[in-house]
Each structure stands twice: as C-alpha cells, then as structure tokens.
PDB file of C-alpha atoms and ligand atoms in Angstrom:
ATOM      1  CA  UNK A   1       0.637 -27.549  23.202  1.00  0.00           C
ATOM      2  CA  UNK A   2       4.215 -26.703  22.715  1.00  0.00           C
ATOM      3  CA  UNK A   3       5.779 -23.329  21.981  1.00  0.00           C
ATOM      4  CA  UNK A   4       6.132 -24.258  18.367  1.00  0.00           C
ATOM      5  CA  UNK A   5       2.422 -24.167  17.855  1.00  0.00           C
ATOM      6  CA  UNK A   6       2.654 -20.412  17.755  1.00  0.00           C
ATOM      7  CA  UNK A   7       2.709 -19.097  14.234  1.00  0.00           C
ATOM      8  CA  UNK A   8       5.328 -16.363  13.858  1.00  0.00           C
ATOM      9  CA  UNK A   9       5.191 -13.397  11.520  1.00  0.00           C
ATOM     10  CA  UNK A  10       7.433 -10.323  11.364  1.00  0.00           C
ATOM     11  CA  UNK A  11       7.491  -6.852   9.957  1.00  0.00           C
ATOM     12  CA  UNK A  12      11.073  -5.844   8.836  1.00  0.00           C
ATOM     13  CA  UNK A  13      12.231  -2.328   8.177  1.00  0.00           C
ATOM     14  CA  UNK A  14      13.482   0.838   9.723  1.00  0.00           C
ATOM     15  CA  UNK A  15      11.883   2.696  11.392  1.00  0.00           C
ATOM     16  CA  UNK A  16       9.218   0.275  12.559  1.00  0.00           C
ATOM     17  CA  UNK A  17       8.787   1.341  16.125  1.00  0.00           C
ATOM     18  CA  UNK A  18       5.545   3.172  15.593  1.00  0.00           C
ATOM     19  CA  UNK A  19       4.097   0.616  13.171  1.00  0.00           C
ATOM     20  CA  UNK A  20       0.393  -0.291  13.823  1.00  0.00           C
ATOM     21  CA  UNK A  21       0.761  -3.561  11.881  1.00  0.00           C
ATOM     22  CA  UNK A  22       1.427  -5.606  14.969  1.00  0.00           C
ATOM     23  CA  UNK A  23      -1.779  -4.389  16.594  1.00  0.00           C
ATOM     24  CA  UNK A  24      -3.740  -5.030  13.355  1.00  0.00           C
ATOM     25  CA  UNK A  25      -2.380  -8.569  12.725  1.00  0.00           C
ATOM     26  CA  UNK A  26      -3.057  -9.472  16.354  1.00  0.00           C
ATOM     27  CA  UNK A  27      -6.771  -8.422  15.856  1.00  0.00           C
ATOM     28  CA  UNK A  28      -6.788 -10.758  12.802  1.00  0.00           C
ATOM     29  CA  UNK A  29      -5.271 -13.657  14.487  1.00  0.00           C
ATOM     30  CA  UNK A  30      -7.638 -13.367  17.358  1.00  0.00           C
ATOM     31  CA  UNK A  31     -10.626 -13.112  15.015  1.00  0.00           C
ATOM     32  CA  UNK A  32      -9.550 -16.387  13.289  1.00  0.00           C
ATOM     33  CA  UNK A  33      -8.654 -17.983  16.650  1.00  0.00           C
ATOM     34  CA  UNK A  34      -5.047 -18.612  15.451  1.00  0.00           C
ATOM     35  CA  UNK A  35      -2.377 -18.850  18.086  1.00  0.00           C
ATOM     36  CA  UNK A  36       0.317 -16.411  16.679  1.00  0.00           C
ATOM     37  CA  UNK A  37       2.476 -13.472  17.110  1.00  0.00           C
ATOM     38  CA  UNK A  38       3.399 -10.595  14.719  1.00  0.00           C
ATOM     39  CA  UNK A  39       6.365  -8.510  15.697  1.00  0.00           C
ATOM     40  CA  UNK A  40       8.105  -5.439  14.196  1.00  0.00           C
ATOM     41  CA  UNK A  41      11.853  -5.769  13.916  1.00  0.00           C
ATOM     42  CA  UNK A  42      14.160  -2.897  13.135  1.00  0.00           C
ATOM     43  CA  UNK A  43      16.336  -4.199  10.331  1.00  0.00           C
ATOM     44  CA  UNK A  44      18.583  -2.305   7.830  1.00  0.00           C
ATOM     45  CA  UNK A  45      20.253  -3.572   4.642  1.00  0.00           C
ATOM     46  CA  UNK A  46      23.343  -4.333   6.759  1.00  0.00           C
ATOM     47  CA  UNK A  47      21.775  -6.910   8.982  1.00  0.00           C
ATOM     48  CA  UNK A  48      19.112  -8.217   6.681  1.00  0.00           C
ATOM     49  CA  UNK A  49      21.130 -11.255   5.771  1.00  0.00           C
ATOM     50  CA  UNK A  50      21.618 -12.512   9.337  1.00  0.00           C
ATOM     51  CA  UNK A  51      18.128 -11.625  10.307  1.00  0.00           C
ATOM     52  CA  UNK A  52      16.617 -13.645   7.444  1.00  0.00           C
ATOM     53  CA  UNK A  53      18.808 -16.614   8.249  1.00  0.00           C
ATOM     54  CA  UNK A  54      17.693 -16.653  11.823  1.00  0.00           C
ATOM     55  CA  UNK A  55      14.010 -16.216  10.904  1.00  0.00           C
ATOM     56  CA  UNK A  56      14.167 -19.164   8.604  1.00  0.00           C
ATOM     57  CA  UNK A  57      15.708 -21.358  11.283  1.00  0.00           C
ATOM     58  CA  UNK A  58      13.197 -20.241  13.786  1.00  0.00           C
ATOM     59  CA  UNK A  59      10.187 -21.545  11.841  1.00  0.00           C
ATOM     60  CA  UNK A  60       8.794 -18.030  11.036  1.00  0.00           C
ATOM     61  CA  UNK A  61       5.955 -18.406   8.492  1.00  0.00           C
ATOM     62  CA  UNK A  62       5.689 -14.860   7.010  1.00  0.00           C
ATOM     63  CA  UNK A  63       7.303 -11.420   6.690  1.00  0.00           C
ATOM     64  CA  UNK A  64       6.169  -8.081   5.661  1.00  0.00           C
ATOM     65  CA  UNK A  65       8.811  -5.746   4.268  1.00  0.00           C
ATOM     66  CA  UNK A  66       8.826  -2.022   4.568  1.00  0.00           C
ATOM     67  CA  UNK A  67      11.199   0.985   3.995  1.00  0.00           C
ATOM     68  CA  UNK A  68      14.201   0.829   3.330  1.00  0.00           C
ATOM     69  CA  UNK A  69      14.311  -2.846   2.444  1.00  0.00           C
ATOM     70  CA  UNK A  70      11.810  -3.065  -0.420  1.00  0.00           C
ATOM     71  CA  UNK A  71      14.462  -3.044  -3.057  1.00  0.00           C
ATOM     72  CA  UNK A  72      17.202  -4.881  -1.200  1.00  0.00           C
ATOM     73  CA  UNK A  73      14.934  -7.832  -0.382  1.00  0.00           C
ATOM     74  CA  UNK A  74      14.565  -8.815  -4.044  1.00  0.00           C
ATOM     75  CA  UNK A  75      18.060 -10.342  -4.191  1.00  0.00           C
ATOM     76  CA  UNK A  76      17.215 -12.625  -1.193  1.00  0.00           C
ATOM     77  CA  UNK A  77      14.088 -14.154  -2.785  1.00  0.00           C
ATOM     78  CA  UNK A  78      14.102 -17.774  -3.966  1.00  0.00           C
ATOM     79  CA  UNK A  79      10.791 -17.361  -5.836  1.00  0.00           C
ATOM     80  CA  UNK A  80       8.665 -14.269  -6.958  1.00  0.00           C
ATOM     81  CA  UNK A  81       4.993 -14.760  -7.413  1.00  0.00           C
ATOM     82  CA  UNK A  82       3.172 -13.696 -10.609  1.00  0.00           C
ATOM     83  CA  UNK A  83       1.479 -10.781  -8.788  1.00  0.00           C
ATOM     84  CA  UNK A  84       4.682  -9.387  -7.334  1.00  0.00           C
ATOM     85  CA  UNK A  85       6.439  -9.824 -10.667  1.00  0.00           C
ATOM     86  CA  UNK A  86       3.555  -7.848 -12.344  1.00  0.00           C
ATOM     87  CA  UNK A  87       3.546  -5.085  -9.793  1.00  0.00           C
ATOM     88  CA  UNK A  88       7.260  -5.013  -9.692  1.00  0.00           C
ATOM     89  CA  UNK A  89       7.416  -4.731  -5.834  1.00  0.00           C
ATOM     90  CA  UNK A  90       7.307  -7.168  -2.995  1.00  0.00           C
ATOM     91  CA  UNK A  91       5.804  -6.338   0.422  1.00  0.00           C
ATOM     92  CA  UNK A  92       5.042  -9.851   1.604  1.00  0.00           C
ATOM     93  CA  UNK A  93       7.200 -13.000   1.950  1.00  0.00           C
ATOM     94  CA  UNK A  94       6.097 -16.447   2.706  1.00  0.00           C
ATOM     95  CA  UNK A  95       8.756 -18.795   4.093  1.00  0.00           C
ATOM     96  CA  UNK A  96       8.189 -22.228   2.683  1.00  0.00           C
ATOM     97  CA  UNK A  97      10.770 -25.024   3.608  1.00  0.00           C
ATOM     98  CA  UNK A  98      13.212 -22.261   4.348  1.00  0.00           C
ATOM     99  CA  UNK A  99      12.761 -20.713   0.983  1.00  0.00           C
ATOM    100  CA  UNK A 100      11.679 -17.146   0.532  1.00  0.00           C
ATOM    101  CA  UNK A 101       8.634 -16.478  -1.749  1.00  0.00           C
ATOM    102  CA  UNK A 102       7.878 -12.814  -2.693  1.00  0.00           C
ATOM    103  CA  UNK A 103       4.379 -11.554  -2.981  1.00  0.00           C
ATOM    104  CA  UNK A 104       2.519  -8.290  -3.276  1.00  0.00           C
ATOM    105  CA  UNK A 105      -0.669  -7.621  -1.430  1.00  0.00           C
ATOM    106  CA  UNK A 106      -0.857  -3.819  -1.870  1.00  0.00           C
ATOM    107  CA  UNK A 107      -2.527  -4.060  -5.258  1.00  0.00           C
ATOM    108  CA  UNK A 108      -5.417  -6.180  -3.980  1.00  0.00           C
ATOM    109  CA  UNK A 109      -5.480  -4.092  -0.761  1.00  0.00           C
ATOM    110  CA  UNK A 110      -5.956  -0.906  -2.786  1.00  0.00           C
ATOM    111  CA  UNK A 111      -8.545  -2.537  -4.947  1.00  0.00           C
ATOM    112  CA  UNK A 112     -10.634  -3.772  -2.028  1.00  0.00           C
ATOM    113  CA  UNK A 113     -10.416  -0.437  -0.289  1.00  0.00           C
ATOM    114  CA  UNK A 114     -11.512   1.777  -3.345  1.00  0.00           C
ATOM    115  CA  UNK A 115     -15.124   2.790  -2.617  1.00  0.00           C
ATOM    116  CA  UNK A 116     -15.843   4.025  -6.042  1.00  0.00           C
ATOM    117  CA  UNK A 117     -15.856   2.582  -9.545  1.00  0.00           C
ATOM    118  CA  UNK A 118     -13.242   3.832 -11.923  1.00  0.00           C
ATOM    119  CA  UNK A 119     -14.187   1.896 -15.023  1.00  0.00           C
ATOM    120  CA  UNK A 120     -13.714   4.151 -18.033  1.00  0.00           C
ATOM    121  CA  UNK A 121     -12.719   6.993 -15.823  1.00  0.00           C
ATOM    122  CA  UNK A 122      -9.652   9.205 -15.774  1.00  0.00           C
ATOM    123  CA  UNK A 123      -7.279   9.030 -12.754  1.00  0.00           C
ATOM    124  CA  UNK A 124      -4.534  11.246 -11.511  1.00  0.00           C
ATOM    125  CA  UNK A 125      -1.877   9.327  -9.769  1.00  0.00           C
ATOM    126  CA  UNK A 126       0.854  11.175  -7.804  1.00  0.00           C
ATOM    127  CA  UNK A 127       4.022   9.100  -7.173  1.00  0.00           C
ATOM    128  CA  UNK A 128       5.978   6.418  -8.950  1.00  0.00           C
ATOM    129  CA  UNK A 129       7.381   4.166  -6.150  1.00  0.00           C
ATOM    130  CA  UNK A 130       6.133   0.865  -4.822  1.00  0.00           C
ATOM    131  CA  UNK A 131       2.748   2.032  -3.715  1.00  0.00           C
ATOM    132  CA  UNK A 132       2.098   3.734  -7.097  1.00  0.00           C
ATOM    133  CA  UNK A 133       3.034   0.510  -8.861  1.00  0.00           C
ATOM    134  CA  UNK A 134       0.476  -1.495  -6.816  1.00  0.00           C
ATOM    135  CA  UNK A 135      -2.239   1.133  -7.425  1.00  0.00           C
ATOM    136  CA  UNK A 136      -1.427   1.298 -11.153  1.00  0.00           C
ATOM    137  CA  UNK A 137      -1.907  -2.444 -11.247  1.00  0.00           C
ATOM    138  CA  UNK A 138      -5.340  -2.161  -9.589  1.00  0.00           C
ATOM    139  CA  UNK A 139      -6.403   0.736 -11.846  1.00  0.00           C
ATOM    140  CA  UNK A 140      -5.556  -1.396 -14.834  1.00  0.00           C
ATOM    141  CA  UNK A 141      -7.468  -4.428 -13.618  1.00  0.00           C
ATOM    142  CA  UNK A 142     -10.364  -2.081 -12.870  1.00  0.00           C
ATOM    143  CA  UNK A 143     -10.239  -0.924 -16.509  1.00  0.00           C
ATOM    144  CA  UNK A 144     -10.016   2.831 -16.021  1.00  0.00           C
ATOM    145  CA  UNK A 145      -9.677   4.902 -19.216  1.00  0.00           C
ATOM    146  CA  UNK A 146      -6.654   6.996 -18.516  1.00  0.00           C
ATOM    147  CA  UNK A 147      -3.991   7.273 -15.805  1.00  0.00           C
ATOM    148  CA  UNK A 148      -1.788  10.399 -15.563  1.00  0.00           C
ATOM    149  CA  UNK A 149       1.224   9.797 -13.301  1.00  0.00           C
ATOM    150  CA  UNK A 150       2.825  12.739 -11.683  1.00  0.00           C
ATOM    151  CA  UNK A 151       6.174  12.351  -9.964  1.00  0.00           C
ATOM    152  CA  UNK A 152       9.048  14.468  -8.615  1.00  0.00           C
ATOM    153  CA  UNK A 153      11.476  12.359 -10.598  1.00  0.00           C
ATOM    154  CA  UNK A 154       9.973  12.203 -14.023  1.00  0.00           C
ATOM    155  CA  UNK A 155      12.251   9.389 -15.222  1.00  0.00           C
ATOM    156  CA  UNK A 156      10.701   7.048 -12.589  1.00  0.00           C
ATOM    157  CA  UNK A 157       7.216   7.865 -13.836  1.00  0.00           C
ATOM    158  CA  UNK A 158       8.420   7.240 -17.470  1.00  0.00           C
ATOM    159  CA  UNK A 159       9.771   3.844 -16.488  1.00  0.00           C
ATOM    160  CA  UNK A 160       6.356   3.061 -15.072  1.00  0.00           C
ATOM    161  CA  UNK A 161       4.592   4.246 -18.280  1.00  0.00           C
ATOM    162  CA  UNK A 162       6.885   2.064 -20.401  1.00  0.00           C
ATOM    163  CA  UNK A 163       6.306  -0.966 -18.325  1.00  0.00           C
ATOM    164  CA  UNK A 164       2.506  -0.593 -17.776  1.00  0.00           C
ATOM    165  CA  UNK A 165       1.679   0.412 -21.342  1.00  0.00           C
ATOM    166  CA  UNK A 166       2.692  -3.162 -22.302  1.00  0.00           C
ATOM    167  CA  UNK A 167       0.837  -4.718 -19.266  1.00  0.00           C
ATOM    168  CA  UNK A 168      -2.400  -2.737 -19.927  1.00  0.00           C
ATOM    169  CA  UNK A 169      -2.431  -1.872 -23.688  1.00  0.00           C
ATOM    170  CA  UNK A 170      -5.975  -0.400 -23.671  1.00  0.00           C
ATOM    171  CA  UNK A 171      -5.336   2.170 -20.902  1.00  0.00           C
ATOM    172  CA  UNK A 172      -4.010   5.492 -21.845  1.00  0.00           C
ATOM    173  CA  UNK A 173      -1.004   6.455 -19.569  1.00  0.00           C
ATOM    174  CA  UNK A 174       0.770   9.812 -19.416  1.00  0.00           C
ATOM    175  CA  UNK A 175       3.496  11.220 -17.204  1.00  0.00           C
ATOM    176  CA  UNK A 176       4.507  14.595 -15.841  1.00  0.00           C
ATOM    177  CA  UNK A 177       6.449  16.442 -13.250  1.00  0.00           C
ATOM    178  CA  UNK A 178       4.533  17.472 -10.080  1.00  0.00           C
ATOM    179  CA  UNK A 179       4.681  21.186 -10.633  1.00  0.00           C
ATOM    180  CA  UNK A 180       3.241  21.159 -14.215  1.00  0.00           C
ATOM    181  CA  UNK A 181      -0.039  22.954 -15.359  1.00  0.00           C
ATOM    182  CA  UNK A 182      -1.122  19.607 -16.663  1.00  0.00           C
ATOM    183  CA  UNK A 183      -2.413  18.618 -13.236  1.00  0.00           C
ATOM    184  CA  UNK A 184      -4.521  21.689 -13.020  1.00  0.00           C
ATOM    185  CA  UNK A 185      -5.911  21.121 -16.572  1.00  0.00           C
ATOM    186  CA  UNK A 186      -6.558  17.457 -16.180  1.00  0.00           C
ATOM    187  CA  UNK A 187      -8.097  17.542 -12.780  1.00  0.00           C
ATOM    188  CA  UNK A 188     -11.361  18.698 -14.247  1.00  0.00           C
ATOM    189  CA  UNK A 189     -11.678  15.573 -16.308  1.00  0.00           C
ATOM    190  CA  UNK A 190     -10.595  13.168 -13.495  1.00  0.00           C
ATOM    191  CA  UNK A 191     -12.876  11.116 -11.249  1.00  0.00           C
ATOM    192  CA  UNK A 192     -10.018  10.156  -8.717  1.00  0.00           C
ATOM    193  CA  UNK A 193      -6.975  11.859  -7.387  1.00  0.00           C
ATOM    194  CA  UNK A 194      -4.533   9.557  -5.570  1.00  0.00           C
ATOM    195  CA  UNK A 195      -1.506  10.577  -3.518  1.00  0.00           C
ATOM    196  CA  UNK A 196       0.838   7.472  -3.519  1.00  0.00           C
ATOM    197  CA  UNK A 197       3.870   9.468  -2.339  1.00  0.00           C
ATOM    198  CA  UNK A 198       5.091   9.568   1.232  1.00  0.00           C
ATOM    199  CA  UNK A 199       4.689  13.369   1.205  1.00  0.00           C
ATOM    200  CA  UNK A 200       2.336  14.407   4.123  1.00  0.00           C
ATOM    201  CA  UNK A 201       3.486  11.607   6.362  1.00  0.00           C
ATOM    202  CA  UNK A 202       4.091  12.435   9.982  1.00  0.00           C
ATOM    203  CA  UNK A 203       7.736  11.818   9.618  1.00  0.00           C
ATOM    204  CA  UNK A 204       7.998  13.974   6.527  1.00  0.00           C
ATOM    205  CA  UNK A 205       8.250  17.708   6.996  1.00  0.00           C
ATOM    206  CA  UNK A 206       6.855  18.541   3.503  1.00  0.00           C
ATOM    207  CA  UNK A 207       3.233  18.680   2.240  1.00  0.00           C
ATOM    208  CA  UNK A 208       1.811  18.256  -1.291  1.00  0.00           C
ATOM    209  CA  UNK A 209       1.805  22.049  -1.654  1.00  0.00           C
ATOM    210  CA  UNK A 210       1.622  22.043  -5.409  1.00  0.00           C
ATOM    211  CA  UNK A 211      -1.939  20.471  -5.366  1.00  0.00           C
ATOM    212  CA  UNK A 212      -4.284  23.277  -4.893  1.00  0.00           C
ATOM    213  CA  UNK A 213      -7.855  22.153  -3.657  1.00  0.00           C
ATOM    214  CA  UNK A 214      -9.085  25.298  -5.456  1.00  0.00           C
ATOM    215  CA  UNK A 215      -8.949  23.229  -8.643  1.00  0.00           C
ATOM    216  CA  UNK A 216     -11.032  20.280  -7.139  1.00  0.00           C
ATOM    217  CA  UNK A 217     -14.413  19.753  -8.801  1.00  0.00           C
ATOM    218  CA  UNK A 218     -17.436  18.413  -6.811  1.00  0.00           C
ATOM    219  CA  UNK A 219     -17.323  14.896  -8.269  1.00  0.00           C
ATOM    220  CA  UNK A 220     -13.655  14.308  -7.546  1.00  0.00           C
ATOM    221  CA  UNK A 221     -12.778  11.545  -5.084  1.00  0.00           C
ATOM    222  CA  UNK A 222      -9.537  12.139  -3.244  1.00  0.00           C
ATOM    223  CA  UNK A 223      -7.546   9.156  -1.999  1.00  0.00           C
ATOM    224  CA  UNK A 224      -4.461   9.533   0.107  1.00  0.00           C
ATOM    225  CA  UNK A 225      -2.469   6.338   0.788  1.00  0.00           C
ATOM    226  CA  UNK A 226      -1.133   7.935   3.949  1.00  0.00           C
ATOM    227  CA  UNK A 227      -2.882   6.969   7.289  1.00  0.00           C
ATOM    228  CA  UNK A 228      -0.455   8.669   9.715  1.00  0.00           C
ATOM    229  CA  UNK A 229      -1.679  11.375  10.132  1.00  0.00           C
ATOM    230  CA  UNK A 230      -5.195  10.204   9.486  1.00  0.00           C
ATOM    231  CA  UNK A 231      -5.847  13.542   7.829  1.00  0.00           C
ATOM    232  CA  UNK A 232      -3.137  14.962   5.601  1.00  0.00           C
ATOM    233  CA  UNK A 233      -3.367  18.504   4.189  1.00  0.00           C
ATOM    234  CA  UNK A 234      -4.635  16.889   0.949  1.00  0.00           C
ATOM    235  CA  UNK A 235      -7.520  15.215   2.844  1.00  0.00           C
ATOM    236  CA  UNK A 236      -8.218  18.412   4.741  1.00  0.00           C
ATOM    237  CA  UNK A 237      -8.494  20.241   1.433  1.00  0.00           C
ATOM    238  CA  UNK A 238     -10.943  17.597   0.082  1.00  0.00           C
ATOM    239  CA  UNK A 239     -12.940  17.765   3.221  1.00  0.00           C
ATOM    240  CA  UNK A 240     -13.207  21.485   3.197  1.00  0.00           C
ATOM    241  CA  UNK A 241     -14.449  21.354  -0.341  1.00  0.00           C
ATOM    242  CA  UNK A 242     -17.139  18.759   0.683  1.00  0.00           C
ATOM    243  CA  UNK A 243     -15.706  15.965  -1.541  1.00  0.00           C
ATOM    244  CA  UNK A 244     -15.581  12.411  -0.943  1.00  0.00           C
ATOM    245  CA  UNK A 245     -12.256  11.099   0.218  1.00  0.00           C
ATOM    246  CA  UNK A 246     -10.369   8.342   2.105  1.00  0.00           C
ATOM    247  CA  UNK A 247      -7.025   7.796   3.776  1.00  0.00           C
ATOM    248  CA  UNK A 248      -4.755   4.805   3.504  1.00  0.00           C
ATOM    249  CA  UNK A 249      -6.104   2.935   6.482  1.00  0.00           C
ATOM    250  CA  UNK A 250      -8.406   0.554   4.553  1.00  0.00           C
ATOM    251  CA  UNK A 251      -5.699  -0.280   2.097  1.00  0.00           C
ATOM    252  CA  UNK A 252      -3.365  -1.139   5.034  1.00  0.00           C
ATOM    253  CA  UNK A 253      -6.124  -3.411   6.598  1.00  0.00           C
ATOM    254  CA  UNK A 254      -6.933  -5.225   3.304  1.00  0.00           C
ATOM    255  CA  UNK A 255      -3.276  -5.751   2.280  1.00  0.00           C
ATOM    256  CA  UNK A 256      -2.642  -7.084   5.831  1.00  0.00           C
ATOM    257  CA  UNK A 257      -5.485  -9.571   5.599  1.00  0.00           C
ATOM    258  CA  UNK A 258      -4.327 -10.626   2.106  1.00  0.00           C
ATOM    259  CA  UNK A 259      -0.705 -11.186   3.535  1.00  0.00           C
ATOM    260  CA  UNK A 260      -2.141 -13.386   6.349  1.00  0.00           C
ATOM    261  CA  UNK A 261      -4.186 -15.436   3.714  1.00  0.00           C
ATOM    262  CA  UNK A 262      -0.901 -16.141   1.796  1.00  0.00           C
ATOM    263  CA  UNK A 263       1.067 -17.095   4.939  1.00  0.00           C
ATOM    264  CA  UNK A 264      -1.609 -19.532   6.100  1.00  0.00           C
ATOM    265  CA  UNK A 265      -2.402 -20.783   2.654  1.00  0.00           C
ATOM    266  CA  UNK A 266      -6.151 -20.575   3.232  1.00  0.00           C
ATOM    267  CA  UNK A 267      -9.186 -18.392   2.497  1.00  0.00           C
ATOM    268  CA  UNK A 268     -10.014 -16.159   5.407  1.00  0.00           C
ATOM    269  CA  UNK A 269     -13.688 -15.239   5.236  1.00  0.00           C
ATOM    270  CA  UNK A 270     -14.807 -12.257   7.319  1.00  0.00           C
ATOM    271  CA  UNK A 271     -17.823 -10.021   8.173  1.00  0.00           C
ATOM    272  CA  UNK A 272     -17.697  -6.372   7.529  1.00  0.00           C
ATOM    273  CA  UNK A 273     -17.750  -5.985  11.324  1.00  0.00           C
ATOM    274  CA  UNK A 274     -14.125  -7.200  11.440  1.00  0.00           C
ATOM    275  CA  UNK A 275     -13.002  -4.375   9.196  1.00  0.00           C
ATOM    276  CA  UNK A 276     -15.051  -1.868  11.169  1.00  0.00           C
ATOM    277  CA  UNK A 277     -13.537  -3.036  14.359  1.00  0.00           C
ATOM    278  CA  UNK A 278      -9.946  -3.073  13.166  1.00  0.00           C
ATOM    279  CA  UNK A 279     -10.424   0.379  11.548  1.00  0.00           C
ATOM    280  CA  UNK A 280     -11.903   1.884  14.858  1.00  0.00           C
ATOM    281  CA  UNK A 281      -8.961   0.404  17.018  1.00  0.00           C
ATOM    282  CA  UNK A 282      -6.263   1.544  14.574  1.00  0.00           C
ATOM    283  CA  UNK A 283      -7.898   5.047  14.296  1.00  0.00           C
ATOM    284  CA  UNK A 284      -7.834   5.333  18.098  1.00  0.00           C
ATOM    285  CA  UNK A 285      -4.320   4.218  18.208  1.00  0.00           C
ATOM    286  CA  UNK A 286      -3.305   6.812  15.597  1.00  0.00           C
ATOM    287  CA  UNK A 287      -5.119   9.582  17.519  1.00  0.00           C
ATOM    288  CA  UNK A 288      -3.266   8.764  20.804  1.00  0.00           C
TER     289      UNK A 288
HETATM  290  P1  ATR B   1       6.650   3.476  -1.512  1.00  0.00           P
HETATM  291  O1  ATR B   1       7.016   2.086  -1.506  1.00  0.00           O
HETATM  292  O2  ATR B   1       6.041   3.912  -0.139  1.00  0.00           O
HETATM  293  O3  ATR B   1       5.841   3.942  -2.685  1.00  0.00           O
HETATM  294  P2  ATR B   1       9.011   4.693  -2.632  1.00  0.00           P
HETATM  295  O4  ATR B   1       9.059   3.587  -3.563  1.00  0.00           O
HETATM  296  O5  ATR B   1      10.320   5.194  -1.903  1.00  0.00           O
HETATM  297  O6  ATR B   1       8.003   4.329  -1.441  1.00  0.00           O
HETATM  298  O7  ATR B   1       8.377   5.915  -3.230  1.00  0.00           O
HETATM  299  C1  ATR B   1       8.137   7.120  -2.582  1.00  0.00           C
HETATM  300  C2  ATR B   1       7.371   8.090  -3.534  1.00  0.00           C
HETATM  301  O8  ATR B   1       7.205   9.374  -2.814  1.00  0.00           O
HETATM  302  C3  ATR B   1       8.014   8.442  -4.891  1.00  0.00           C
HETATM  303  O9  ATR B   1       7.138   8.711  -5.805  1.00  0.00           O
HETATM  304  C4  ATR B   1       8.852   9.706  -4.444  1.00  0.00           C
HETATM  305  O10 ATR B   1       9.303  10.535  -5.513  1.00  0.00           O
HETATM  306  P3  ATR B   1      10.647  10.302  -6.277  1.00  0.00           P
HETATM  307  O11 ATR B   1      10.471   9.125  -7.229  1.00  0.00           O
HETATM  308  O12 ATR B   1      10.958  11.609  -7.080  1.00  0.00           O
HETATM  309  O13 ATR B   1      11.658   9.957  -5.174  1.00  0.00           O
HETATM  310  C5  ATR B   1       7.907  10.391  -3.622  1.00  0.00           C
HETATM  311  N1  ATR B   1       8.470  11.431  -2.665  1.00  0.00           N
HETATM  312  C6  ATR B   1       9.182  11.097  -1.645  1.00  0.00           C
HETATM  313  N2  ATR B   1       9.615  12.230  -1.051  1.00  0.00           N
HETATM  314  C7  ATR B   1       9.103  13.274  -1.818  1.00  0.00           C
HETATM  315  C8  ATR B   1       9.177  14.615  -1.796  1.00  0.00           C
HETATM  316  N3  ATR B   1       9.875  15.388  -0.780  1.00  0.00           N
HETATM  317  N4  ATR B   1       8.623  15.422  -2.782  1.00  0.00           N
HETATM  318  C9  ATR B   1       8.027  14.753  -3.808  1.00  0.00           C
HETATM  319  N5  ATR B   1       7.887  13.498  -3.901  1.00  0.00           N
HETATM  320  C10 ATR B   1       8.461  12.701  -2.857  1.00  0.00           C
END
C-alpha cells in the first residue's frame, strides 16, 4: 500500500495546539480500521487561502473549522449543504474533486448528546454565536415550546430570532440581554438551561457570573457546551444543587463522528462502548 492510501483530515484554526480533536478522530479511525490521520493546523485568515490550496492539492478529504475562521471560511466554499445553510454556520468541509463543500455537524451533535426530552418544554439559551445557532436548530427539530435567547450583544440574538421564527414558526422565541431579570423570572418555567457562549472556557478569564444557581429549581437540566474545563462554574453550581447536568464533551464526540461520516460518505454504525471509551480517554486527557 502506498502513502496515498492514508486518508487525511485537518482541523484549522488558532489556537489549535491544545485541541483534543486529533486524539478523538484517531480513536474513531482505529475503531473503523481506517488508515488515516487527523492533524490540527494553526491557521489564521491571513494564510487560509494558501493552506486551503495546498490541502486540495494534497488529496485531503476533510476539514474541521474552528475559531477564528468560522466566518472567513464561507467565502471559500464552492457549495453549502442544506443543513449548513439552515444553521447559518459551517464547521465541517468535505473536499470533493478539489471543491470545498460546507456542512454543519454541531446541530446533530447537540441533538444526539442531549439526554432529556424537550418536546413542548421551555428552554433558556445563553449565546447567539455559531454554537447557539446549531443548538437552536436542534431545539426546533425537537419541537420545544419556547426558547429564550440571552446574549451580551442583544442585536445578535435579535438577528437569530428573526431568522429562526421563519424556520420554526410554531416555536416561541424571545431575546434579552444577559443581565436582565427575565432570566431569573423565566428559569422557574424552564426545563433546560444551556450555555452556548465561550464564557467559562479555560482560555477565558470570565465566568457566567450573572447566572445565579440560587434560582435553579430541582427539575432544571443544566447543559454547558464547554468541555475544557470539564466543570465550569455553571456546572459546579448545578452539581451543588443536586441537578442533572452535562458538559460539551458528548456534543464534541457526536459532531466529530458526524463529520467523519460526511468525509467518508458512508454510515458509521457504532456500539455505545465506543462513545464511552472516547469519553473516558478525552476526560483523562483534559484532566492531565
Ligand atoms: P461559537 O462558534 O463558539 O458560538 P462565536 O460565534 O464567536 O463562537 O460566539 C461566542 C458567543 O459567546 C457569543 O454569544 C458571544 O457573545 P456576543 O455575541 O455578545 O459576542 C459570547 N461571549 C463571548 N465572550 C463573552 C463575554 N465575555 N461575555 C458574554 N458573552 C460572551
């Protein structure tokens, strides 16, 4: 077998040095007995053009896109899939005959990772970026009753409201700033509270200080999309109150598996033991 039998995948962004995606994708590739490599490459908007050209020439099959390239990448795409168009954000690219096809796997990743039913329920969503868009798409598909979006920049949340009201006409959507009393008032009626901002991440200095666990009720499920650290202040608050909660690790795992499916163009059946193994290894890595 020649060198060209190795299937090549990349994560592009900055910073990517501490990304756990290469470890995760290697575990998937091994599980499916696929000869492949997944590497993280530090790329900014300045060298994106030349990097993409060389990846195309080198027979790379797939790319994941992360901060700060999520918006810049759009202008390089030759095709945008229905799901990426619906979500309004691309995190996965398939290279097909040197053409770049944009996909979104975060929406399905979130949906698969969510351990509770939200049908006809109220949800509080904090954030209005790419992650929030993917989550809003899932919540719509899962037919929840109402979603209130809280964001620092309220105009961004308003843009989401406008867009998603048309996409999901039966779901009530509201917006607010982060510091409003609305959060305090609405949390009693909500089944799920999601942090889809980057606040609380290891690299961030801030915490979601405006969300006081004092107002959490016993049936509230707390979901933080952050997985590094594994336990944010928000998760600690939920834990201390004895609530059900999860971090963003399962969303990462399921979106990664969806990306691999798209790149290979085939179904990838798995046993729950795969998810458990990947989760355990990544957890260990994040604790090092
Ligand atoms: P992602 O693709 O991870 O969602 P993003 O699109 O840059 O990344 O969105 C980041 C989210 O985190 C946004 O909701 C952002 O709020 P703004 O729209 O006001 O920028 C939120 N965020 C980032 N830093 C924040 C901070 N210090 N305080 C509050 N919200 C913050």
